[in-house]
């Protein structure tokens, strides 16, 4: 299966052409979307999630790219953080993805469709230390501090 490439504009006096693999453009769009505040992650397919589960970072997940005669159409699938304004974050994703793809490739971006596939709740921080479930270490540390400070006071009195 041949990899699809896109011809980039050539504004040089040197003959030849520059082509970019569509995966490269998808990675650019994906990284740009992840940079927007409020985006928890890109939403990928099950196979992409499986690759990540085995330690492989998939940068182009959640992005689909279509080239038309007028330019590029980008589809971005994201999970957003709970509590953010969906329309506001989606608008910021559209602007940032279009700007980054255009800046890095000099291609015209027709549209960026944002699909909010899910909401991610921020995990509350746990006040329980799993290495010190019963607070025994804190009590011992406090006793050690008191002992050290009383020893310093005794030494000061002796002087």
Backbone as numpy.savetxt, mean C-alpha at the origin, in Angstrom:
# Nx Ny Nz CAx CAy CAz Cx Cy Cz
2.29 -17.99 -24.70 1.44 -16.81 -24.70 2.34 -15.57 -24.70
2.12 -14.71 -25.66 2.92 -13.49 -25.79 2.43 -12.44 -24.80
3.37 -11.74 -24.22 3.03 -10.67 -23.28 2.62 -9.44 -24.08
1.57 -8.78 -23.63 1.09 -7.59 -24.31 1.96 -6.40 -23.93
2.34 -5.62 -24.94 3.12 -4.42 -24.70 2.40 -3.22 -25.28
2.77 -2.06 -24.81 2.19 -0.81 -25.27 3.32 0.07 -25.78
3.11 0.65 -26.95 4.10 1.53 -27.54 4.06 2.89 -26.85
5.19 3.32 -26.33 5.29 4.63 -25.68 5.71 5.66 -26.71
5.32 6.90 -26.48 5.66 7.98 -27.40 7.17 8.15 -27.44
7.69 8.37 -28.64 9.12 8.56 -28.82 9.36 9.96 -29.35
9.95 10.82 -28.54 10.20 12.20 -28.94 11.69 12.44 -29.12
12.35 11.47 -29.71 13.78 11.54 -29.90 14.11 11.56 -31.39
15.28 12.04 -31.71 15.74 12.03 -33.10 16.28 10.67 -33.50
16.48 9.79 -32.53 17.02 8.47 -32.78 15.89 7.55 -33.23
16.15 6.76 -34.27 15.14 5.81 -34.73 14.97 4.68 -33.72
13.78 4.13 -33.71 13.48 3.02 -32.81 12.22 3.32 -32.01
11.83 2.37 -31.25 10.62 2.53 -30.45 10.83 2.01 -29.04
10.00 2.49 -28.15 10.03 2.03 -26.76 8.69 1.40 -26.45
8.74 0.17 -25.96 7.52 -0.54 -25.58 7.61 -0.89 -24.11
6.46 -0.85 -23.47 6.38 -1.23 -22.05 5.38 -2.37 -21.92
5.75 -3.35 -21.15 4.84 -4.45 -20.85 3.65 -3.90 -20.08
2.46 -4.39 -20.35 1.28 -3.89 -19.65 1.38 -4.12 -18.14
2.09 -5.16 -17.73 2.27 -5.39 -16.29 3.01 -4.23 -15.64
3.94 -3.63 -16.36 4.68 -2.48 -15.82 3.72 -1.32 -15.56
2.83 -1.07 -16.51 1.85 0.00 -16.34 0.86 -0.32 -15.21
0.50 -1.59 -15.07 -0.39 -1.99 -13.99 0.29 -1.81 -12.63
1.58 -2.09 -12.58 2.32 -1.89 -11.32 2.39 -0.40 -10.98
2.64 0.43 -11.96 2.67 1.89 -11.72 1.33 2.35 -11.16
0.25 1.92 -11.80 -1.09 2.31 -11.36 -1.40 1.77 -9.96
-0.99 0.53 -9.69 -1.24 -0.07 -8.38 -0.49 0.63 -7.27
0.77 0.93 -7.50 1.56 1.63 -6.48 1.02 3.03 -6.25
0.58 3.69 -7.33 0.00 5.04 -7.18 -1.27 4.98 -6.35
-2.11 3.99 -6.58 -3.35 3.85 -5.81 -3.06 3.59 -4.34
-2.05 2.75 -4.05 -1.71 2.44 -2.66 -1.17 3.65 -1.91
-0.62 4.63 -2.63 -0.07 5.83 -1.99 -1.15 6.77 -1.46
-2.38 6.62 -1.91 -3.46 7.52 -1.51 -3.91 7.20 -0.09
-4.03 8.24 0.74 -4.47 8.06 2.12 -5.89 7.51 2.13
-6.11 6.48 2.95 -7.43 5.87 3.05 -7.51 4.53 2.35
-6.52 4.24 1.49 -6.49 2.95 0.80 -5.80 1.94 1.71
-6.52 0.88 2.06 -5.94 -0.16 2.90 -5.05 -1.07 2.07
-5.55 -1.46 0.91 -4.80 -2.35 0.02 -5.54 -2.46 -1.30
-4.82 -2.97 -2.29 -5.46 -3.30 -3.56 -6.17 -4.63 -3.39
-7.29 -4.78 -4.04 -8.08 -6.00 -3.91 -7.80 -6.89 -5.10
-7.12 -8.00 -4.87 -6.75 -8.89 -5.95 -7.62 -10.13 -6.03
-7.34 -10.95 -7.01 -8.06 -12.20 -7.19 -7.57 -13.23 -6.18
-8.24 -14.35 -6.15 -7.86 -15.41 -5.22 -6.45 -15.92 -5.52
-6.11 -16.06 -6.79 -4.77 -16.55 -7.13 -3.69 -15.55 -6.71
-3.99 -14.25 -6.83 -3.02 -13.24 -6.40 -2.85 -13.27 -4.89
-3.95 -13.48 -4.16 -3.85 -13.59 -2.70 -3.07 -14.82 -2.29
-3.23 -15.91 -3.05 -2.49 -17.14 -2.75 -0.99 -16.91 -2.94
-0.61 -16.19 -3.98 0.81 -15.88 -4.20 1.37 -15.08 -3.04
0.59 -14.11 -2.54 1.05 -13.32 -1.41 1.15 -14.16 -0.13
0.26 -15.13 0.01 0.30 -15.99 1.19 1.60 -16.79 1.24
2.18 -17.06 0.10 3.45 -17.79 0.04 4.64 -16.86 -0.01
4.42 -15.58 0.31 5.53 -14.64 0.46 5.88 -13.85 -0.78
5.17 -14.03 -1.86 5.49 -13.28 -3.07 4.65 -12.00 -3.12
5.29 -10.87 -3.23 4.59 -9.58 -3.28 4.07 -9.37 -4.70
2.77 -9.17 -4.83 2.14 -8.97 -6.13 1.76 -7.50 -6.23
2.52 -6.74 -7.04 2.31 -5.30 -7.13 1.20 -4.91 -8.11
0.91 -5.76 -9.07 -0.08 -5.37 -10.07 -1.47 -5.92 -9.78
-1.66 -6.49 -8.61 -2.98 -7.02 -8.28 -3.98 -5.87 -8.16
-5.21 -6.16 -8.47 -6.25 -5.16 -8.32 -6.26 -4.09 -9.39
-5.51 -4.28 -10.47 -5.46 -3.28 -11.55 -5.64 -3.99 -12.88
-6.52 -3.45 -13.69 -6.72 -3.94 -15.06 -6.55 -2.75 -15.99
-5.89 -2.99 -17.10 -5.55 -1.92 -18.04 -6.07 -2.28 -19.42
-6.70 -1.32 -20.08 -7.19 -1.51 -21.43 -6.70 -0.34 -22.29
-6.07 -0.67 -23.42 -5.62 0.39 -24.31 -6.66 0.60 -25.40
-7.02 1.85 -25.61 -7.94 2.23 -26.68 -7.20 3.16 -27.62
-7.84 3.54 -28.70 -7.20 4.47 -29.64 -6.98 5.83 -28.99
-7.84 6.19 -28.05 -7.74 7.51 -27.40 -6.75 7.51 -26.24
-6.36 6.35 -25.74 -5.44 6.29 -24.61 -5.68 5.05 -23.76
-5.45 5.20 -22.46 -5.58 4.07 -21.54 -6.81 4.19 -20.66
-7.46 3.07 -20.46 -8.53 2.96 -19.47 -7.99 2.09 -18.34
-8.10 2.58 -17.11 -7.56 1.86 -15.96 -8.70 1.51 -15.02
-8.72 0.27 -14.58 -9.68 -0.21 -13.58 -8.88 -0.53 -12.32
-9.27 0.06 -11.19 -8.56 -0.17 -9.93 -9.56 -0.73 -8.92
-9.20 -1.86 -8.30 -10.04 -2.51 -7.29 -9.34 -2.38 -5.95
-10.00 -1.70 -4.98 -9.36 -1.39 -3.71 -10.23 -1.79 -2.53
-9.56 -1.98 -1.40 -10.20 -2.07 -0.09 -9.81 -0.78 0.62
-10.79 -0.09 1.19 -10.52 1.17 1.89 -10.58 0.98 3.39
-9.95 1.89 4.11 -10.02 1.88 5.56 -11.40 2.31 6.02
-11.86 1.72 7.10 -13.15 2.08 7.67 -13.11 3.54 8.12
-14.18 4.27 7.84 -14.31 5.64 8.31 -13.93 6.71 7.31
-13.35 6.33 6.18 -12.97 7.35 5.19 -14.15 7.66 4.28
-14.10 8.80 3.63 -15.12 9.18 2.67 -14.84 8.46 1.36
-15.71 7.54 0.98 -15.49 6.76 -0.23 -15.38 7.63 -1.48
-16.31 8.58 -1.72 -16.18 9.40 -2.93 -14.90 10.23 -2.94
-14.50 10.76 -1.79 -13.30 11.60 -1.72 -12.05 10.76 -2.02
-11.94 9.60 -1.41 -10.76 8.75 -1.64 -10.75 8.26 -3.08
-11.91 7.89 -3.62 -11.98 7.43 -5.01 -11.53 8.52 -5.98
-11.94 9.76 -5.72 -11.52 10.88 -6.57 -10.01 11.09 -6.49
-9.46 10.97 -5.28 -8.00 11.11 -5.11 -7.26 9.97 -5.82
-7.81 8.76 -5.77 -7.19 7.64 -6.49 -7.19 7.92 -7.98
-8.31 8.38 -8.52 -8.40 8.67 -9.94 -7.35 9.69 -10.37
-7.25 10.77 -9.63 -6.31 11.83 -9.98 -4.87 11.35 -9.86
-4.54 10.64 -8.77 -3.16 10.22 -8.54 -2.71 9.16 -9.55
-3.57 8.21 -9.83 -3.22 7.15 -10.79 -3.02 7.77 -12.17
-3.95 8.62 -12.60 -3.82 9.25 -13.92 -2.54 10.08 -14.01
-2.23 10.83 -12.97 -1.03 11.67 -12.97 0.25 10.84 -13.01
0.32 9.79 -12.21 1.53 8.97 -12.16 1.76 8.21 -13.46
0.70 7.61 -14.02 0.85 6.88 -15.28 1.26 7.84 -16.38
0.63 9.01 -16.45 0.97 9.99 -17.48 2.40 10.50 -17.30
2.81 10.76 -16.07 4.15 11.29 -15.81 5.24 10.28 -16.14
4.98 9.02 -15.86 6.03 8.01 -16.05 6.06 7.41 -17.45
4.96 7.53 -18.20 4.92 6.89 -19.51 4.61 7.86 -20.64
4.17 9.07 -20.32 3.74 10.06 -21.29 2.58 9.56 -22.15
1.78 8.64 -21.58 0.57 8.16 -22.25 -0.63 8.92 -21.72
-1.63 9.08 -22.54 -2.87 9.75 -22.12 -3.75 8.73 -21.40
-4.22 9.10 -20.23 -5.14 8.25 -19.48 -6.55 8.79 -19.70
-7.39 7.99 -20.35 -8.78 8.40 -20.62 -9.59 8.47 -19.34
-9.53 7.38 -18.60 -10.35 7.29 -17.40 -9.74 6.33 -16.42
-10.08 6.54 -15.16 -9.70 5.62 -14.09 -10.97 5.29 -13.34
-11.40 4.04 -13.47 -12.58 3.57 -12.74 -12.12 2.95 -11.43
-12.70 3.39 -10.33 -12.34 2.87 -9.01 -13.48 1.99 -8.52
-13.14 0.77 -8.15 -14.12 -0.18 -7.62 -13.76 -0.45 -6.16
-14.61 -0.01 -5.24 -14.37 -0.28 -3.82 -14.91 -1.68 -3.54
-13.99 -2.62 -3.34 -14.35 -4.02 -3.18 -14.58 -4.40 -1.73
-14.07 -3.58 -0.79 -14.24 -3.92 0.62 -13.78 -2.78 1.52
-14.12 -2.95 2.79 -13.73 -2.01 3.84 -12.92 -2.79 4.87
-11.83 -2.21 5.32 -10.97 -2.85 6.31 -11.05 -2.08 7.60
-11.40 -2.78 8.66 -11.46 -2.16 9.98 -10.06 -2.15 10.57
-9.68 -1.02 11.12 -8.37 -0.94 11.76 -8.41 -1.75 13.05
-7.41 -2.56 13.27 -7.37 -3.41 14.46 -7.02 -2.57 15.67
-7.77 -2.75 16.77 -7.41 -2.02 17.98 -6.11 -2.60 18.56
-5.32 -1.73 19.16 -4.09 -2.20 19.78 -4.42 -2.89 21.09
-3.77 -3.98 21.33 -4.03 -4.76 22.53 -3.19 -4.23 23.69
-3.84 -4.05 24.83 -3.14 -3.58 26.01 -2.50 -4.74 26.75
-2.77 -5.97 26.32 -2.24 -7.15 26.99 -0.94 -7.56 26.31
0.10 -7.70 27.09 1.39 -8.17 26.60 1.35 -9.69 26.60
1.44 -10.36 25.44 1.36 -11.82 25.42 2.52 -12.49 26.14
3.60 -11.77 26.35 4.74 -12.33 27.09 4.63 -12.08 28.59
3.63 -11.33 28.99 3.46 -11.00 30.39 1.95 -10.90 30.69
1.26 -12.03 30.58 -0.19 -12.05 30.69 -0.70 -11.61 32.06
0.02 -11.90 33.12 -0.48 -11.62 34.47 0.20 -10.43 35.13
1.00 -9.69 34.39 1.63 -8.49 34.92 2.72 -8.76 35.94
3.22 -9.98 35.94 4.25 -10.34 36.92 5.57 -9.62 36.65
5.93 -9.48 35.41 7.20 -8.84 35.07 7.18 -7.36 35.44
6.05 -6.71 35.29 5.95 -5.29 35.64 6.11 -5.12 37.15
5.51 -6.00 37.91 5.64 -5.93 39.37 7.07 -6.14 39.81
7.75 -7.11 39.20 9.14 -7.38 39.53 10.02 -6.20 39.14
9.75 -5.59 37.99 10.54 -4.45 37.54 10.34 -3.26 38.48
9.11 -3.04 38.93 8.85 -1.94 39.86 9.57 -2.17 41.18
9.56 -3.42 41.66 10.27 -3.73 42.90 11.76 -3.51 42.72
12.32 -3.89 41.58 13.74 -3.70 41.32 14.09 -2.22 41.28
13.21 -1.39 40.70 13.45 0.05 40.66 13.43 0.64 42.06
12.49 0.20 42.89 12.42 0.71 44.26 13.65 0.31 45.04
14.12 -0.93 44.86 15.31 -1.40 45.56 16.52 -0.59 45.12
16.66 -0.33 43.83 17.81 0.43 43.32 17.77 1.86 43.84
16.59 2.48 43.89 16.52 3.86 44.36 16.77 3.94 45.86
16.36 2.94 46.62 16.62 2.97 48.07 18.10 2.74 48.34
18.76 1.91 47.51 20.20 1.70 47.67 20.96 2.98 47.37
20.50 3.75 46.35 21.14 5.03 46.03 20.95 6.01 47.17
19.79 6.02 47.76 19.51 6.93 48.87 20.41 6.58 50.05
20.60 5.30 50.33 21.46 4.87 51.43 22.90 5.31 51.17
23.38 5.15 49.95 24.74 5.56 49.62 24.91 7.07 49.77
23.90 7.84 49.40 23.95 9.29 49.51 23.99 9.70 50.97
23.21 9.01 51.80 23.19 9.33 53.24 24.54 9.03 53.88
25.21 7.97 53.45 26.49 7.58 54.03 27.56 8.61 53.71
27.44 9.30 52.61 28.44 10.30 52.22 28.22 11.51 53.08
